[in-house]
Coordinates of C-alpha atoms in Angstrom, one line a residue:
M1 CA 45.7 105.0 67.0
N2 CA 45.2 108.2 65.0
K3 CA 41.5 109.1 65.3
L4 CA 39.4 112.1 66.0
S5 CA 36.8 110.1 67.9
E6 CA 35.6 106.6 68.4
I7 CA 34.7 106.6 64.7
G8 CA 37.7 107.1 62.5
K9 CA 38.0 109.2 59.3
V10 CA 38.5 108.4 55.6
Y11 CA 40.7 110.5 53.4
I12 CA 40.1 109.9 49.7
V13 CA 43.4 111.0 48.3
G14 CA 44.5 111.6 44.7
A15 CA 48.0 110.2 44.2
G16 CA 48.7 112.0 41.0
P17 CA 49.4 110.8 37.4
G18 CA 52.3 108.5 38.1
N19 CA 55.4 110.3 39.3
P20 CA 55.5 110.0 43.1
Q21 CA 56.9 113.5 43.4
L22 CA 53.5 114.8 42.1
L23 CA 51.7 113.6 45.2
T24 CA 50.4 116.8 47.0
L25 CA 51.7 117.8 50.4
K26 CA 48.2 117.4 51.8
G27 CA 48.1 113.8 50.5
Q28 CA 51.5 113.1 52.0
G29 CA 50.4 114.5 55.3
C30 CA 47.3 112.2 55.3
L31 CA 49.5 109.2 54.7
T32 CA 51.7 110.0 57.6
Q33 CA 48.7 109.7 59.9
A34 CA 47.2 106.6 58.4
N35 CA 46.4 103.3 60.1
S36 CA 45.2 101.7 56.9
V37 CA 45.8 102.5 53.3
F38 CA 43.7 101.1 50.4
Y39 CA 45.6 101.7 47.1
D40 CA 44.9 101.3 43.4
A41 CA 46.9 99.7 40.6
L42 CA 48.2 102.9 39.2
V43 CA 49.6 104.2 42.5
D44 CA 53.4 104.2 42.5
E45 CA 54.3 101.9 45.4
R46 CA 57.0 104.4 46.6
I47 CA 54.1 106.6 47.8
L48 CA 53.2 104.0 50.4
S49 CA 56.5 104.6 52.2
Y50 CA 55.0 107.9 53.6
A51 CA 52.6 105.8 55.7
P52 CA 53.8 104.5 59.1
L53 CA 55.6 101.2 58.9
D54 CA 52.9 99.5 61.0
A55 CA 50.0 100.8 58.8
Q56 CA 48.1 98.2 56.9
K57 CA 48.6 98.6 53.1
I58 CA 45.8 96.9 51.3
Y59 CA 45.8 96.5 47.5
V60 CA 42.4 97.0 45.9
G61 CA 43.4 97.8 42.3
K62 CA 41.6 97.0 39.1
R63 CA 43.6 96.3 35.9
G64 CA 42.5 95.1 32.5
G65 CA 39.6 92.9 33.6
R66 CA 41.7 90.9 36.0
P67 CA 39.9 89.5 39.1
S68 CA 39.6 92.2 41.8
Q69 CA 37.4 93.4 44.6
S70 CA 34.2 95.1 43.6
Q71 CA 33.5 98.7 44.3
E72 CA 30.9 97.7 46.9
E73 CA 33.5 95.5 48.7
I74 CA 36.0 98.3 48.8
N75 CA 33.3 100.6 50.2
E76 CA 32.4 98.1 52.9
L77 CA 36.1 97.7 53.9
M78 CA 36.6 101.4 54.3
I79 CA 33.5 101.7 56.4
K80 CA 34.5 98.7 58.5
Y81 CA 38.0 100.1 59.3
A82 CA 36.7 103.6 59.9
Q83 CA 34.1 102.2 62.3
E84 CA 36.9 100.5 64.2
G85 CA 38.5 103.9 64.7
H86 CA 41.1 103.8 61.9
C87 CA 42.5 106.8 60.1
V88 CA 41.9 105.4 56.5
V89 CA 43.6 106.7 53.4
R90 CA 41.9 105.7 50.1
L91 CA 44.7 106.3 47.6
K92 CA 43.7 106.6 44.0
G93 CA 45.6 107.4 40.9
G94 CA 45.3 110.9 39.4
D95 CA 42.4 112.8 41.0
P96 CA 39.6 111.0 42.8
F97 CA 36.8 112.9 41.0
V98 CA 38.2 112.3 37.4
F99 CA 37.2 108.8 36.4
G100 CA 38.3 107.7 39.8
R101 CA 34.9 106.7 41.4
G102 CA 35.8 108.9 44.3
A103 CA 32.3 110.4 44.4
E104 CA 30.7 106.9 44.7
E105 CA 33.0 106.2 47.7
G106 CA 32.2 109.5 49.3
I107 CA 28.5 108.9 49.0
A108 CA 28.9 105.4 50.5
L109 CA 30.8 106.9 53.4
Q110 CA 28.2 109.7 53.8
N111 CA 25.4 107.1 53.9
A112 CA 27.2 105.2 56.6
K113 CA 27.8 108.4 58.6
I114 CA 31.6 108.1 58.3
P115 CA 33.6 111.4 58.4
F116 CA 35.5 111.8 55.2
E117 CA 37.5 114.3 53.2
I118 CA 38.4 114.5 49.5
V119 CA 42.1 115.4 48.9
P120 CA 42.5 116.5 45.2
G121 CA 45.3 115.1 43.1
V122 CA 47.0 116.1 39.9
S123 CA 44.8 114.5 37.2
A124 CA 46.4 112.7 34.3
A125 CA 44.4 115.0 32.1
M126 CA 46.7 117.9 33.2
G127 CA 49.8 116.1 34.4
V128 CA 50.4 113.7 31.5
T129 CA 49.6 116.2 28.8
A130 CA 52.0 118.8 30.5
A131 CA 54.7 116.2 30.7
A132 CA 54.4 115.6 27.0
G133 CA 54.5 119.3 26.2
I134 CA 50.8 119.5 25.2
P135 CA 48.8 122.4 26.5
L136 CA 45.1 121.7 27.0
T137 CA 44.4 125.3 25.9
H138 CA 46.4 127.7 23.8
R139 CA 45.4 131.1 22.4
G140 CA 44.5 130.6 18.7
L141 CA 44.5 126.8 18.9
A142 CA 42.1 125.7 21.7
S143 CA 39.9 127.6 24.1
A144 CA 38.4 124.6 25.7
A145 CA 39.3 121.0 26.8
V146 CA 37.0 118.0 27.1
I147 CA 37.8 115.0 29.2
V148 CA 36.0 111.8 28.2
T149 CA 36.2 108.1 28.8
G150 CA 37.1 105.8 26.0
H151 CA 36.3 102.7 28.0
E152 CA 32.7 102.6 26.6
D153 CA 32.2 100.8 23.3
P154 CA 31.7 103.7 20.8
D155 CA 29.7 101.3 18.5
K156 CA 27.0 100.4 21.0
D157 CA 23.5 101.5 20.4
T158 CA 23.3 103.8 23.5
S159 CA 26.2 105.7 24.9
D160 CA 26.8 108.3 27.6
V161 CA 29.5 109.7 25.3
E162 CA 28.1 111.8 22.4
W163 CA 30.9 111.2 19.9
P164 CA 29.2 113.0 17.0
K165 CA 29.1 116.2 19.1
L166 CA 32.7 115.7 20.3
A167 CA 33.8 115.4 16.6
K168 CA 32.5 118.8 15.9
I169 CA 33.5 120.7 19.0
D170 CA 36.5 123.1 18.8
A171 CA 38.4 121.8 21.9
T172 CA 41.2 119.6 22.9
L173 CA 39.9 116.0 23.5
V174 CA 41.6 114.1 26.3
I175 CA 40.4 110.4 26.2
F176 CA 41.0 108.2 29.2
M177 CA 41.0 104.4 29.0
G178 CA 40.7 104.3 25.3
I179 CA 43.9 102.5 24.1
Q180 CA 42.1 99.2 23.5
K181 CA 39.5 100.9 21.3
I182 CA 41.8 103.5 19.7
K183 CA 41.1 102.5 16.1
T184 CA 37.3 102.6 16.6
I185 CA 37.5 105.9 18.4
C186 CA 39.7 107.6 15.7
D187 CA 37.6 106.2 12.9
L188 CA 34.4 107.3 14.5
L189 CA 35.6 110.9 15.1
I190 CA 36.6 111.1 11.5
Q191 CA 33.3 109.6 10.3
E192 CA 31.5 112.2 12.4
G193 CA 33.3 115.1 10.8
K194 CA 36.7 115.5 12.6
D195 CA 39.5 116.5 10.2
P196 CA 41.7 113.4 9.6
N197 CA 44.7 115.7 9.7
T198 CA 44.0 116.9 13.2
P199 CA 47.2 116.6 15.4
A200 CA 46.9 113.8 17.8
A201 CA 49.0 111.9 20.4
V202 CA 49.1 108.9 22.6
I203 CA 51.0 109.1 25.9
Q204 CA 51.8 105.9 27.8
S205 CA 52.8 106.0 31.5
G206 CA 53.0 109.8 31.5
T207 CA 55.1 111.7 34.0
T208 CA 57.1 108.5 34.8
S209 CA 60.6 107.4 33.7
T210 CA 59.0 105.0 31.3
Q211 CA 56.8 107.6 29.6
R212 CA 56.4 106.9 25.8
N213 CA 55.0 109.4 23.4
V214 CA 53.5 108.9 19.9
F215 CA 52.6 111.9 17.8
G216 CA 50.8 112.0 14.5
Q217 CA 47.5 112.8 12.9
L218 CA 44.1 111.5 13.8
S219 CA 44.0 109.3 10.7
D220 CA 47.2 107.5 11.4
L221 CA 47.3 107.6 15.2
S222 CA 45.9 104.0 15.7
R223 CA 48.6 102.6 13.3
L224 CA 51.4 104.5 15.0
A225 CA 50.3 103.4 18.5
T226 CA 50.1 99.7 17.3
D227 CA 53.5 99.9 15.7
S228 CA 54.9 101.3 18.9
A229 CA 53.2 98.6 21.0
I230 CA 51.6 101.3 23.2
K231 CA 49.8 99.8 26.1
S232 CA 47.7 100.9 29.1
P233 CA 47.8 103.2 31.0
A234 CA 47.7 105.6 28.2
L235 CA 45.9 108.9 27.2
I236 CA 44.7 109.8 23.8
I237 CA 44.9 113.6 23.0
V238 CA 43.3 115.1 19.9
G239 CA 43.3 118.7 18.9
P240 CA 45.3 121.5 17.3
A241 CA 47.2 122.2 20.5
V242 CA 49.1 119.0 20.1
S243 CA 50.9 120.6 17.2
I244 CA 53.1 122.8 19.3
Q245 CA 54.4 120.0 21.5
Q246 CA 57.8 120.1 19.8
H247 CA 58.3 123.6 21.1
L248 CA 57.4 122.7 24.7
R249 CA 59.2 119.4 25.3
F250 CA 61.3 119.6 28.4
D251 CA 62.3 115.9 28.8
I252 CA 66.0 116.6 28.4
K253 CA 68.1 113.5 28.3
Y254 CA 70.1 114.0 31.5
P255 CA 73.0 111.6 32.2
L256 CA 70.9 109.5 34.5
H257 CA 67.7 109.7 32.5
G258 CA 65.4 106.7 33.2
R259 CA 68.0 104.9 35.3
R260 CA 66.4 103.1 38.2
I261 CA 68.5 103.7 41.3
M262 CA 68.0 102.3 44.8
I263 CA 69.3 104.0 47.9
T264 CA 69.8 101.8 51.0
R265 CA 69.9 104.4 53.8
P266 CA 67.0 105.7 55.8
R267 CA 64.7 108.1 53.9
E268 CA 65.4 111.1 56.1
Q269 CA 69.2 110.7 55.6
A270 CA 68.9 110.1 51.9
F271 CA 67.0 113.2 50.9
D272 CA 69.9 115.3 49.5
L273 CA 71.3 112.4 47.6
A274 CA 67.9 111.3 46.2
Q275 CA 67.0 114.8 45.1
E276 CA 70.2 115.3 43.2
L277 CA 69.8 112.0 41.5
I278 CA 66.3 113.0 40.5
D279 CA 67.6 116.3 39.2
F280 CA 69.9 114.3 36.9
G281 CA 67.0 112.3 35.5
A282 CA 67.1 109.2 37.7
D283 CA 64.1 107.2 39.0
V284 CA 64.9 106.9 42.7
Y285 CA 63.8 104.1 45.0
N286 CA 64.5 104.5 48.7
V287 CA 64.8 101.0 50.4
P288 CA 66.4 101.4 53.8
M289 CA 68.5 98.4 54.7
I290 CA 69.2 99.6 58.2
K291 CA 67.1 100.7 61.1
L292 CA 68.7 102.8 63.8
I293 CA 67.6 102.7 67.4
S294 CA 68.9 103.7 70.8
P295 CA 70.7 100.9 72.7
S296 CA 68.7 99.1 75.4
D297 CA 71.4 99.9 77.9
L298 CA 71.9 103.6 78.1
S299 CA 74.1 103.7 81.2
P300 CA 77.4 103.8 79.2
I301 CA 76.5 106.9 77.1
K302 CA 74.8 108.6 80.1
Q303 CA 77.9 108.0 82.2
A304 CA 80.1 109.5 79.5
I305 CA 77.9 112.5 79.2
S306 CA 78.0 113.0 82.9
K307 CA 81.7 113.6 82.8
L308 CA 81.9 115.6 79.6
T309 CA 84.2 118.2 81.2
T310 CA 86.9 115.5 81.5
Y311 CA 87.2 115.0 77.7
D312 CA 89.5 116.9 75.3
W313 CA 88.0 115.6 72.1
L314 CA 84.6 114.4 70.8
L315 CA 85.0 112.0 67.9
F316 CA 82.3 111.3 65.3
T317 CA 82.6 108.8 62.4
S318 CA 79.0 109.3 61.0
A319 CA 76.2 111.7 60.9
N320 CA 74.1 109.1 62.8
G321 CA 76.6 109.2 65.7
V322 CA 76.1 113.0 65.8
I323 CA 72.3 112.8 65.8
F324 CA 72.1 110.1 68.5
F325 CA 74.7 111.7 70.7
F326 CA 72.8 115.0 70.8
K327 CA 69.6 113.0 71.3
H328 CA 71.2 111.5 74.5
L329 CA 72.7 114.9 75.4
N330 CA 69.3 116.6 75.2
S331 CA 67.7 113.8 77.3
Q332 CA 70.0 114.9 80.1
D333 CA 68.7 118.5 79.8
L334 CA 72.0 119.5 78.1
D335 CA 72.7 121.1 74.8
A336 CA 75.7 122.2 72.7
R337 CA 76.8 124.6 75.5
A338 CA 78.0 121.6 77.4
L339 CA 80.7 121.1 74.8
N340 CA 82.3 124.5 75.1
N341 CA 85.7 123.2 76.2
I342 CA 85.8 120.1 73.9
K343 CA 87.3 120.0 70.4
I344 CA 85.4 118.0 67.7
V345 CA 86.9 115.7 65.1
T346 CA 84.9 114.1 62.2
I347 CA 85.4 111.5 59.6
G348 CA 84.5 113.8 56.7
P349 CA 82.4 116.6 55.3
A350 CA 79.0 114.9 55.7
T351 CA 79.6 114.3 59.4
S352 CA 80.9 117.9 59.8
K353 CA 77.7 119.1 58.2
A354 CA 75.7 117.1 60.7
V355 CA 77.7 118.7 63.5
S356 CA 77.1 122.2 62.1
K357 CA 73.3 121.7 62.4
F358 CA 73.8 121.8 66.1
G359 CA 75.5 125.2 65.9
L360 CA 79.1 123.8 66.3
I361 CA 82.2 123.9 64.1
T362 CA 84.4 120.9 63.5
D363 CA 88.0 121.5 64.7
L364 CA 89.6 118.6 62.8
E365 CA 88.3 116.8 59.8
A366 CA 89.8 113.7 58.2
K367 CA 90.9 114.0 54.6
Q368 CA 90.3 110.3 54.0
S369 CA 86.7 109.3 54.9
N370 CA 87.5 106.3 57.1
Q371 CA 88.9 105.6 60.6
E372 CA 92.4 105.4 59.1
G373 CA 91.8 109.0 57.9
I374 CA 91.0 110.1 61.5
V375 CA 94.2 108.5 62.8
A376 CA 96.2 110.3 60.0
A377 CA 94.5 113.6 61.0
F378 CA 95.9 113.3 64.5
E379 CA 99.5 112.5 63.3
S380 CA 100.7 116.1 63.8
L381 CA 99.1 116.4 67.2
S382 CA 100.2 115.2 70.5
V383 CA 97.5 112.9 72.0
T384 CA 99.4 111.6 75.0
N385 CA 96.9 111.5 77.9
A386 CA 94.3 113.1 75.7
R387 CA 90.8 111.9 76.6
I388 CA 88.6 111.2 73.6
L389 CA 84.9 110.4 73.7
F390 CA 83.9 108.3 70.7
P391 CA 80.0 107.7 70.4
S392 CA 79.6 105.0 67.8
S393 CA 77.1 102.3 66.7
D394 CA 77.2 98.9 68.2
L395 CA 78.8 97.7 65.0
G396 CA 81.4 100.5 64.9
R397 CA 85.0 99.6 64.2
S398 CA 87.5 100.0 67.0
H399 CA 90.6 100.8 64.8
V400 CA 90.7 104.5 65.7
A401 CA 90.4 103.7 69.5
E402 CA 93.2 101.1 69.3
A403 CA 95.6 103.2 67.1
L404 CA 95.2 106.4 69.2
G405 CA 95.4 104.3 72.4
Q406 CA 98.8 103.1 71.2
R407 CA 100.0 106.7 71.0
G408 CA 98.9 107.4 74.6
A409 CA 95.4 108.6 74.2
I410 CA 92.5 107.4 76.4
V411 CA 89.6 106.6 74.1
D412 CA 86.2 105.9 75.5
Q413 CA 84.2 104.2 72.7
V414 CA 80.6 104.0 73.8
V415 CA 77.5 102.7 72.0
A416 CA 75.2 105.7 71.1
Y417 CA 72.9 103.7 68.7
K418 CA 72.2 100.3 67.5
N419 CA 72.2 99.3 63.8
I420 CA 69.6 96.6 63.1
P421 CA 68.0 95.2 60.0
P422 CA 64.4 96.2 59.2
T423 CA 61.8 93.6 59.8
E424 CA 60.2 91.8 57.0
S425 CA 57.0 93.9 57.4
E426 CA 59.1 97.1 57.3
L427 CA 61.0 96.2 54.1
I428 CA 59.0 97.1 51.0
L429 CA 60.9 95.9 47.9
P430 CA 60.0 97.8 44.8
S431 CA 58.9 95.9 41.6
P432 CA 62.0 96.8 39.6
L433 CA 64.2 95.2 42.3
K434 CA 62.1 92.1 42.5
T435 CA 62.1 91.7 38.7
G436 CA 65.9 92.4 38.2
L437 CA 65.3 95.7 36.5
M438 CA 67.1 98.0 39.0
D439 CA 70.0 99.7 37.2
W440 CA 72.0 100.8 40.3
I441 CA 72.1 100.0 44.0
I442 CA 73.8 102.6 46.2
F443 CA 75.2 101.2 49.5
T444 CA 76.0 103.9 52.0
S445 CA 77.6 101.9 54.8
P446 CA 79.0 98.4 55.4
S447 CA 75.8 97.5 57.4
T448 CA 73.5 98.2 54.5
I449 CA 75.4 95.5 52.5
Q450 CA 75.4 93.1 55.5
N451 CA 71.7 93.6 56.2
M452 CA 70.8 93.1 52.5
F453 CA 72.5 89.7 52.6
K454 CA 70.7 88.8 55.8
I455 CA 67.2 90.0 54.6
V456 CA 66.9 89.4 50.9
P457 CA 66.7 85.7 49.8
Q458 CA 69.7 84.3 48.0
D459 CA 67.8 83.6 44.7
L460 CA 66.5 87.2 44.6
R461 CA 69.9 88.6 45.4
K462 CA 71.4 86.6 42.4
K463 CA 68.7 88.1 40.1
I464 CA 69.4 91.6 41.5
F465 CA 73.1 91.6 41.3
A466 CA 73.2 90.0 37.9
T467 CA 72.0 93.2 36.3
A468 CA 72.5 96.0 38.8
N469 CA 75.6 98.2 39.0
I470 CA 77.0 98.8 42.5
A471 CA 78.0 102.2 43.9
C472 CA 79.5 102.5 47.4
M473 CA 79.7 105.6 49.6
G474 CA 83.3 105.4 50.6
P475 CA 86.2 102.9 50.5
T476 CA 85.2 101.0 53.6
T477 CA 81.8 100.3 52.2
G478 CA 83.4 99.3 48.9
E479 CA 85.7 96.9 50.6
T480 CA 82.7 95.3 52.4
A481 CA 80.9 94.9 49.1
I482 CA 83.9 93.2 47.6
T483 CA 84.2 90.7 50.5
H484 CA 80.5 89.8 49.8
G485 CA 81.5 88.9 46.2
L486 CA 80.1 92.1 44.6
T487 CA 81.7 94.0 41.7
V488 CA 81.9 97.7 42.7
D489 CA 81.5 100.0 39.8
V490 CA 81.7 103.4 41.5
V491 CA 83.3 104.7 44.7
P492 CA 83.5 108.5 45.0
Q493 CA 86.5 110.3 46.4
N494 CA 84.6 111.6 49.4
H495 CA 81.3 111.1 51.3
K496 CA 79.5 114.1 49.6
P497 CA 76.3 113.1 47.8
H498 CA 77.4 115.4 45.0
S499 CA 80.6 113.4 44.4
L500 CA 78.6 110.2 44.2
V501 CA 76.2 111.6 41.7
Q502 CA 79.0 113.0 39.6
S503 CA 80.7 109.6 39.6
L504 CA 77.5 107.9 38.5
C505 CA 77.0 110.5 35.7
N506 CA 80.6 110.0 34.5
F507 CA 80.1 106.3 34.5
E508 CA 76.9 106.4 32.5
S509 CA 78.3 109.0 30.1
S510 CA 81.3 106.8 29.4
K511 CA 79.2 103.8 28.4

């Protein structure tokens, strides 16, 4: 259990304005240490994946007057879990101290003598306006910005918001939680002296792939927002600085703009692919459909490593095979120097890249990224009596071992890792997947398909596959998808993430 003492600690963390990439590094670091996470409604659920799989994720959000836990109940829960020694992360949208009630929670923790820390986040006031190309301040247009709540009823007799003064102040107004009262707010500002022609905007779901922008003048902003069916969460921005947004818009419509794409491989292995998809405008969801662990019986791989000097070739058919082989090698107090007399053959460029990370160069690389490609790569070489070590998964195909064995090679295929489905508690299905709104699902290996059919209920699978396009990393994975009754839309020529992304872009551009 992660704790500094018998009493745990609470981190009140700002999750940012919506886009999960805007979570701070400090916030991410806190999540990786958490035993318990209390999160709000506006927190993107993908951020929860940074917390350990066994961490408790407890929803305490409040939305639109729906039944929810009171602030006092949330405070009591945090205190209770911290007193039990938990590392608690209180995850809040935006910044905890900007209409986030973070100060109230901090005071409650202080009174209970619970150690706590405030981790700032990117406030919607800064993040959402920037995403819409609206500067809060700009020389000659606005030298100040005022952040105010629109949740109060502007017509009530007493108000903490002095709308008459705000109407006269020369500043950019950023109004939180005001969409339900937008007409009243706009009318009151004009009534109190604000120029009806003042540039104004409403931004819904800012910084996310579903961001919607409405620009106009203060006098017609309410009508424009209603006509566009703008809903919460949304910010209202009023002031001359809104007028230059057309010169600062950077939401270029990339080929994958707004496309929701799910990757099924483990997060640490999906980073390059995910980042490139994001660079082309995609909204990426990482939902690992496989879990890789060492085999319970390590004697076969240990025995193979003990006689490394007897092998001529070391064969890898995946980056995972490389990673686990070197893990077992290191566990025997050995490193890459133990392979100085062995040649290395790989299934393709991604696997060769994994080999290079251990300071080694691939001697032979298959041109076709499957086991048949490896067999073809050996065609011009004599393998009679050649000894080949093949570390694979427990689900690894034996085609290459059989084919090379028929040519006189001695192939020792040993299990280096097991490929198992994630447990139900480890599998976090994102909302777009559960509601049938995922545009693409990328399968990176046959087992990601097999496991999805094992884990995800049939009725949900039907909803998912009725609307989602399917992309497969390599022909073997594509064939597995077809045998499961799926229509495969994209299979790149090789296993490089860039090739897959380009194939997706070409597909979308041709629609």
